[in-house]
Amino acid sequence: MSTVENKELFRSYVEEVFNRGNTDAIERYLSPTFVDHTPFLAGEAPGPAGTRQWVQELHKAFGDFH
C-alpha cells in the first residue's frame, strides 16, 4: 500500500468510525487480532470489540464528538 493510500485509509477510518460514530465499520479497518496499547484504555475488551466500546463511550460522553 502506498503512503497516499495508507493516509486515505486512515482518514476514512477516522471519518467513518469516530466522526460519524459508525462502530459497525470497525471490522473493515481493524484486524481481529488488533491490540490497542493506549495506556488509558487498559481494561477495555481486546480487539475491535474494545475499540467499539471505547468509541461508543466517547459518543455517549460527548454527544457532538467529531
mmCIF file of N, CA and C in Angstrom, residues 10-65:
data_model
loop_
_atom_site.group_PDB
_atom_site.id
_atom_site.type_symbol
_atom_site.label_atom_id
_atom_site.label_comp_id
_atom_site.label_asym_id
_atom_site.label_seq_id
_atom_site.Cartn_x
_atom_site.Cartn_y
_atom_site.Cartn_z
ATOM 1 N N PHE A 10 -6.645 5.716 6.572
ATOM 2 C CA PHE A 10 -6.752 6.206 7.946
ATOM 3 C C PHE A 10 -7.771 7.338 8.046
ATOM 4 N N ARG A 11 -7.762 8.248 7.085
ATOM 5 C CA ARG A 11 -8.753 9.340 7.091
ATOM 6 C C ARG A 11 -10.172 8.773 7.025
ATOM 7 N N SER A 12 -10.347 7.766 6.193
ATOM 8 C CA SER A 12 -11.648 7.125 6.061
ATOM 9 C C SER A 12 -12.074 6.478 7.383
ATOM 10 N N TYR A 13 -11.139 5.815 8.041
ATOM 11 C CA TYR A 13 -11.400 5.187 9.345
ATOM 12 C C TYR A 13 -11.841 6.227 10.369
ATOM 13 N N VAL A 14 -11.106 7.317 10.472
ATOM 14 C CA VAL A 14 -11.444 8.366 11.442
ATOM 15 C C VAL A 14 -12.810 8.964 11.119
ATOM 16 N N GLU A 15 -13.057 9.263 9.863
ATOM 17 C CA GLU A 15 -14.337 9.860 9.471
ATOM 18 C C GLU A 15 -15.502 8.917 9.763
ATOM 19 N N GLU A 16 -15.388 7.691 9.317
ATOM 20 C CA GLU A 16 -16.489 6.730 9.450
ATOM 21 C C GLU A 16 -16.733 6.323 10.901
ATOM 22 N N VAL A 17 -15.684 5.943 11.600
ATOM 23 C CA VAL A 17 -15.839 5.373 12.941
ATOM 24 C C VAL A 17 -15.947 6.456 14.013
ATOM 25 N N PHE A 18 -15.026 7.391 14.028
ATOM 26 C CA PHE A 18 -15.011 8.387 15.097
ATOM 27 C C PHE A 18 -15.960 9.549 14.823
ATOM 28 N N ASN A 19 -15.873 10.154 13.649
ATOM 29 C CA ASN A 19 -16.703 11.326 13.382
ATOM 30 C C ASN A 19 -18.172 10.980 13.205
ATOM 31 N N ARG A 20 -18.466 9.913 12.482
ATOM 32 C CA ARG A 20 -19.862 9.513 12.250
ATOM 33 C C ARG A 20 -20.382 8.558 13.311
ATOM 34 N N GLY A 21 -19.476 7.965 14.075
ATOM 35 C CA GLY A 21 -19.888 7.033 15.120
ATOM 36 C C GLY A 21 -20.368 5.695 14.594
ATOM 37 N N ASN A 22 -19.974 5.339 13.381
ATOM 38 C CA ASN A 22 -20.400 4.071 12.779
ATOM 39 C C ASN A 22 -19.492 2.947 13.271
ATOM 40 N N THR A 23 -19.799 2.423 14.431
ATOM 41 C CA THR A 23 -18.960 1.374 15.011
ATOM 42 C C THR A 23 -19.101 0.042 14.277
ATOM 43 N N ASP A 24 -20.133 -0.104 13.444
ATOM 44 C CA ASP A 24 -20.257 -1.324 12.639
ATOM 45 C C ASP A 24 -19.153 -1.409 11.586
ATOM 46 N N ALA A 25 -18.526 -0.287 11.273
ATOM 47 C CA ALA A 25 -17.474 -0.256 10.253
ATOM 48 C C ALA A 25 -16.108 -0.664 10.798
ATOM 49 N N ILE A 26 -15.977 -0.822 12.093
ATOM 50 C CA ILE A 26 -14.670 -1.091 12.699
ATOM 51 C C ILE A 26 -14.004 -2.327 12.108
ATOM 52 N N GLU A 27 -14.757 -3.376 11.879
ATOM 53 C CA GLU A 27 -14.167 -4.608 11.351
ATOM 54 C C GLU A 27 -13.566 -4.433 9.963
ATOM 55 N N ARG A 28 -14.018 -3.419 9.213
ATOM 56 C CA ARG A 28 -13.423 -3.149 7.894
ATOM 57 C C ARG A 28 -12.017 -2.579 8.020
ATOM 58 N N TYR A 29 -11.710 -1.995 9.156
ATOM 59 C CA TYR A 29 -10.443 -1.297 9.332
ATOM 60 C C TYR A 29 -9.461 -2.007 10.258
ATOM 61 N N LEU A 30 -9.953 -2.749 11.226
ATOM 62 C CA LEU A 30 -9.075 -3.362 12.218
ATOM 63 C C LEU A 30 -9.067 -4.879 12.085
ATOM 64 N N SER A 31 -7.907 -5.449 12.231
ATOM 65 C CA SER A 31 -7.742 -6.900 12.222
ATOM 66 C C SER A 31 -8.410 -7.492 13.463
ATOM 67 N N PRO A 32 -8.918 -8.711 13.379
ATOM 68 C CA PRO A 32 -9.478 -9.357 14.569
ATOM 69 C C PRO A 32 -8.453 -9.501 15.696
ATOM 70 N N THR A 33 -7.177 -9.484 15.351
ATOM 71 C CA THR A 33 -6.121 -9.619 16.363
ATOM 72 C C THR A 33 -5.533 -8.268 16.770
ATOM 73 N N PHE A 34 -6.196 -7.169 16.394
ATOM 74 C CA PHE A 34 -5.746 -5.821 16.737
ATOM 75 C C PHE A 34 -5.568 -5.680 18.247
ATOM 76 N N VAL A 35 -4.476 -5.046 18.654
ATOM 77 C CA VAL A 35 -4.212 -4.765 20.069
ATOM 78 C C VAL A 35 -3.988 -3.267 20.210
ATOM 79 N N ASP A 36 -4.784 -2.620 21.044
ATOM 80 C CA ASP A 36 -4.632 -1.189 21.308
ATOM 81 C C ASP A 36 -3.763 -1.031 22.541
ATOM 82 N N HIS A 37 -2.655 -0.347 22.399
ATOM 83 C CA HIS A 37 -1.714 -0.175 23.500
ATOM 84 C C HIS A 37 -1.863 1.178 24.191
ATOM 85 N N THR A 38 -2.988 1.847 23.986
ATOM 86 C CA THR A 38 -3.223 3.135 24.624
ATOM 87 C C THR A 38 -3.337 2.919 26.131
ATOM 88 N N PRO A 39 -2.471 3.562 26.926
ATOM 89 C CA PRO A 39 -2.446 3.293 28.373
ATOM 90 C C PRO A 39 -3.774 3.531 29.085
ATOM 91 N N PHE A 40 -4.499 4.586 28.725
ATOM 92 C CA PHE A 40 -5.733 4.880 29.455
ATOM 93 C C PHE A 40 -6.891 3.970 29.059
ATOM 94 N N LEU A 41 -6.669 3.069 28.110
ATOM 95 C CA LEU A 41 -7.708 2.117 27.721
ATOM 96 C C LEU A 41 -7.518 0.751 28.362
ATOM 97 N N ALA A 42 -6.616 0.651 29.294
ATOM 98 C CA ALA A 42 -6.402 -0.629 29.985
ATOM 99 C C ALA A 42 -7.722 -1.085 30.588
ATOM 100 N N GLY A 43 -8.042 -2.330 30.406
ATOM 101 C CA GLY A 43 -9.284 -2.867 30.943
ATOM 102 C C GLY A 43 -10.393 -2.963 29.908
ATOM 103 N N GLU A 44 -10.202 -2.355 28.737
ATOM 104 C CA GLU A 44 -11.195 -2.469 27.674
ATOM 105 C C GLU A 44 -11.127 -3.875 27.083
ATOM 106 N N ALA A 45 -12.186 -4.268 26.442
ATOM 107 C CA ALA A 45 -12.199 -5.566 25.760
ATOM 108 C C ALA A 45 -11.103 -5.580 24.697
ATOM 109 N N PRO A 46 -10.531 -6.734 24.413
ATOM 110 C CA PRO A 46 -9.471 -6.801 23.399
ATOM 111 C C PRO A 46 -10.028 -6.695 21.980
ATOM 112 N N GLY A 47 -9.162 -6.345 21.054
ATOM 113 C CA GLY A 47 -9.504 -6.335 19.642
ATOM 114 C C GLY A 47 -10.501 -5.264 19.253
ATOM 115 N N PRO A 48 -11.132 -5.446 18.097
ATOM 116 C CA PRO A 48 -12.100 -4.478 17.608
ATOM 117 C C PRO A 48 -13.256 -4.231 18.586
ATOM 118 N N ALA A 49 -13.619 -5.219 19.381
ATOM 119 C CA ALA A 49 -14.709 -5.042 20.356
ATOM 120 C C ALA A 49 -14.366 -3.953 21.365
ATOM 121 N N GLY A 50 -13.121 -3.882 21.777
ATOM 122 C CA GLY A 50 -12.691 -2.842 22.710
ATOM 123 C C GLY A 50 -12.741 -1.466 22.077
ATOM 124 N N THR A 51 -12.360 -1.386 20.813
ATOM 125 C CA THR A 51 -12.431 -0.108 20.105
ATOM 126 C C THR A 51 -13.881 0.318 19.954
ATOM 127 N N ARG A 52 -14.752 -0.624 19.621
ATOM 128 C CA ARG A 52 -16.185 -0.319 19.510
ATOM 129 C C ARG A 52 -16.707 0.238 20.835
ATOM 130 N N GLN A 53 -16.362 -0.417 21.930
ATOM 131 C CA GLN A 53 -16.805 0.020 23.251
ATOM 132 C C GLN A 53 -16.295 1.428 23.542
ATOM 133 N N TRP A 54 -15.039 1.692 23.254
ATOM 134 C CA TRP A 54 -14.434 2.997 23.521
ATOM 135 C C TRP A 54 -15.105 4.101 22.701
ATOM 136 N N VAL A 55 -15.329 3.850 21.408
ATOM 137 C CA VAL A 55 -15.962 4.856 20.552
ATOM 138 C C VAL A 55 -17.392 5.121 21.020
ATOM 139 N N GLN A 56 -18.114 4.084 21.389
ATOM 140 C CA GLN A 56 -19.479 4.266 21.889
ATOM 141 C C GLN A 56 -19.485 5.090 23.170
ATOM 142 N N GLU A 57 -18.531 4.848 24.050
ATOM 143 C CA GLU A 57 -18.430 5.621 25.289
ATOM 144 C C GLU A 57 -18.083 7.079 24.997
ATOM 145 N N LEU A 58 -17.203 7.318 24.042
ATOM 146 C CA LEU A 58 -16.872 8.691 23.650
ATOM 147 C C LEU A 58 -18.115 9.432 23.177
ATOM 148 N N HIS A 59 -18.901 8.777 22.339
ATOM 149 C CA HIS A 59 -20.090 9.422 21.798
ATOM 150 C C HIS A 59 -21.179 9.608 22.858
ATOM 151 N N LYS A 60 -21.237 8.755 23.848
ATOM 152 C CA LYS A 60 -22.184 8.956 24.953
ATOM 153 C C LYS A 60 -21.758 10.144 25.806
ATOM 154 N N ALA A 61 -20.469 10.233 26.084
ATOM 155 C CA ALA A 61 -19.955 11.305 26.939
ATOM 156 C C ALA A 61 -19.959 12.658 26.231
ATOM 157 N N PHE A 62 -19.694 12.648 24.941
ATOM 158 C CA PHE A 62 -19.588 13.879 24.161
ATOM 159 C C PHE A 62 -20.492 13.741 22.940
ATOM 160 N N GLY A 63 -21.756 14.073 23.099
ATOM 161 C CA GLY A 63 -22.748 13.868 22.056
ATOM 162 C C GLY A 63 -22.415 14.491 20.716
ATOM 163 N N ASP A 64 -21.671 15.594 20.728
ATOM 164 C CA ASP A 64 -21.310 16.242 19.466
ATOM 165 C C ASP A 64 -19.856 15.971 19.093
ATOM 166 N N PHE A 65 -19.314 14.857 19.575
ATOM 167 C CA PHE A 65 -17.926 14.481 19.297
ATOM 168 C C PHE A 65 -17.745 14.197 17.813
#
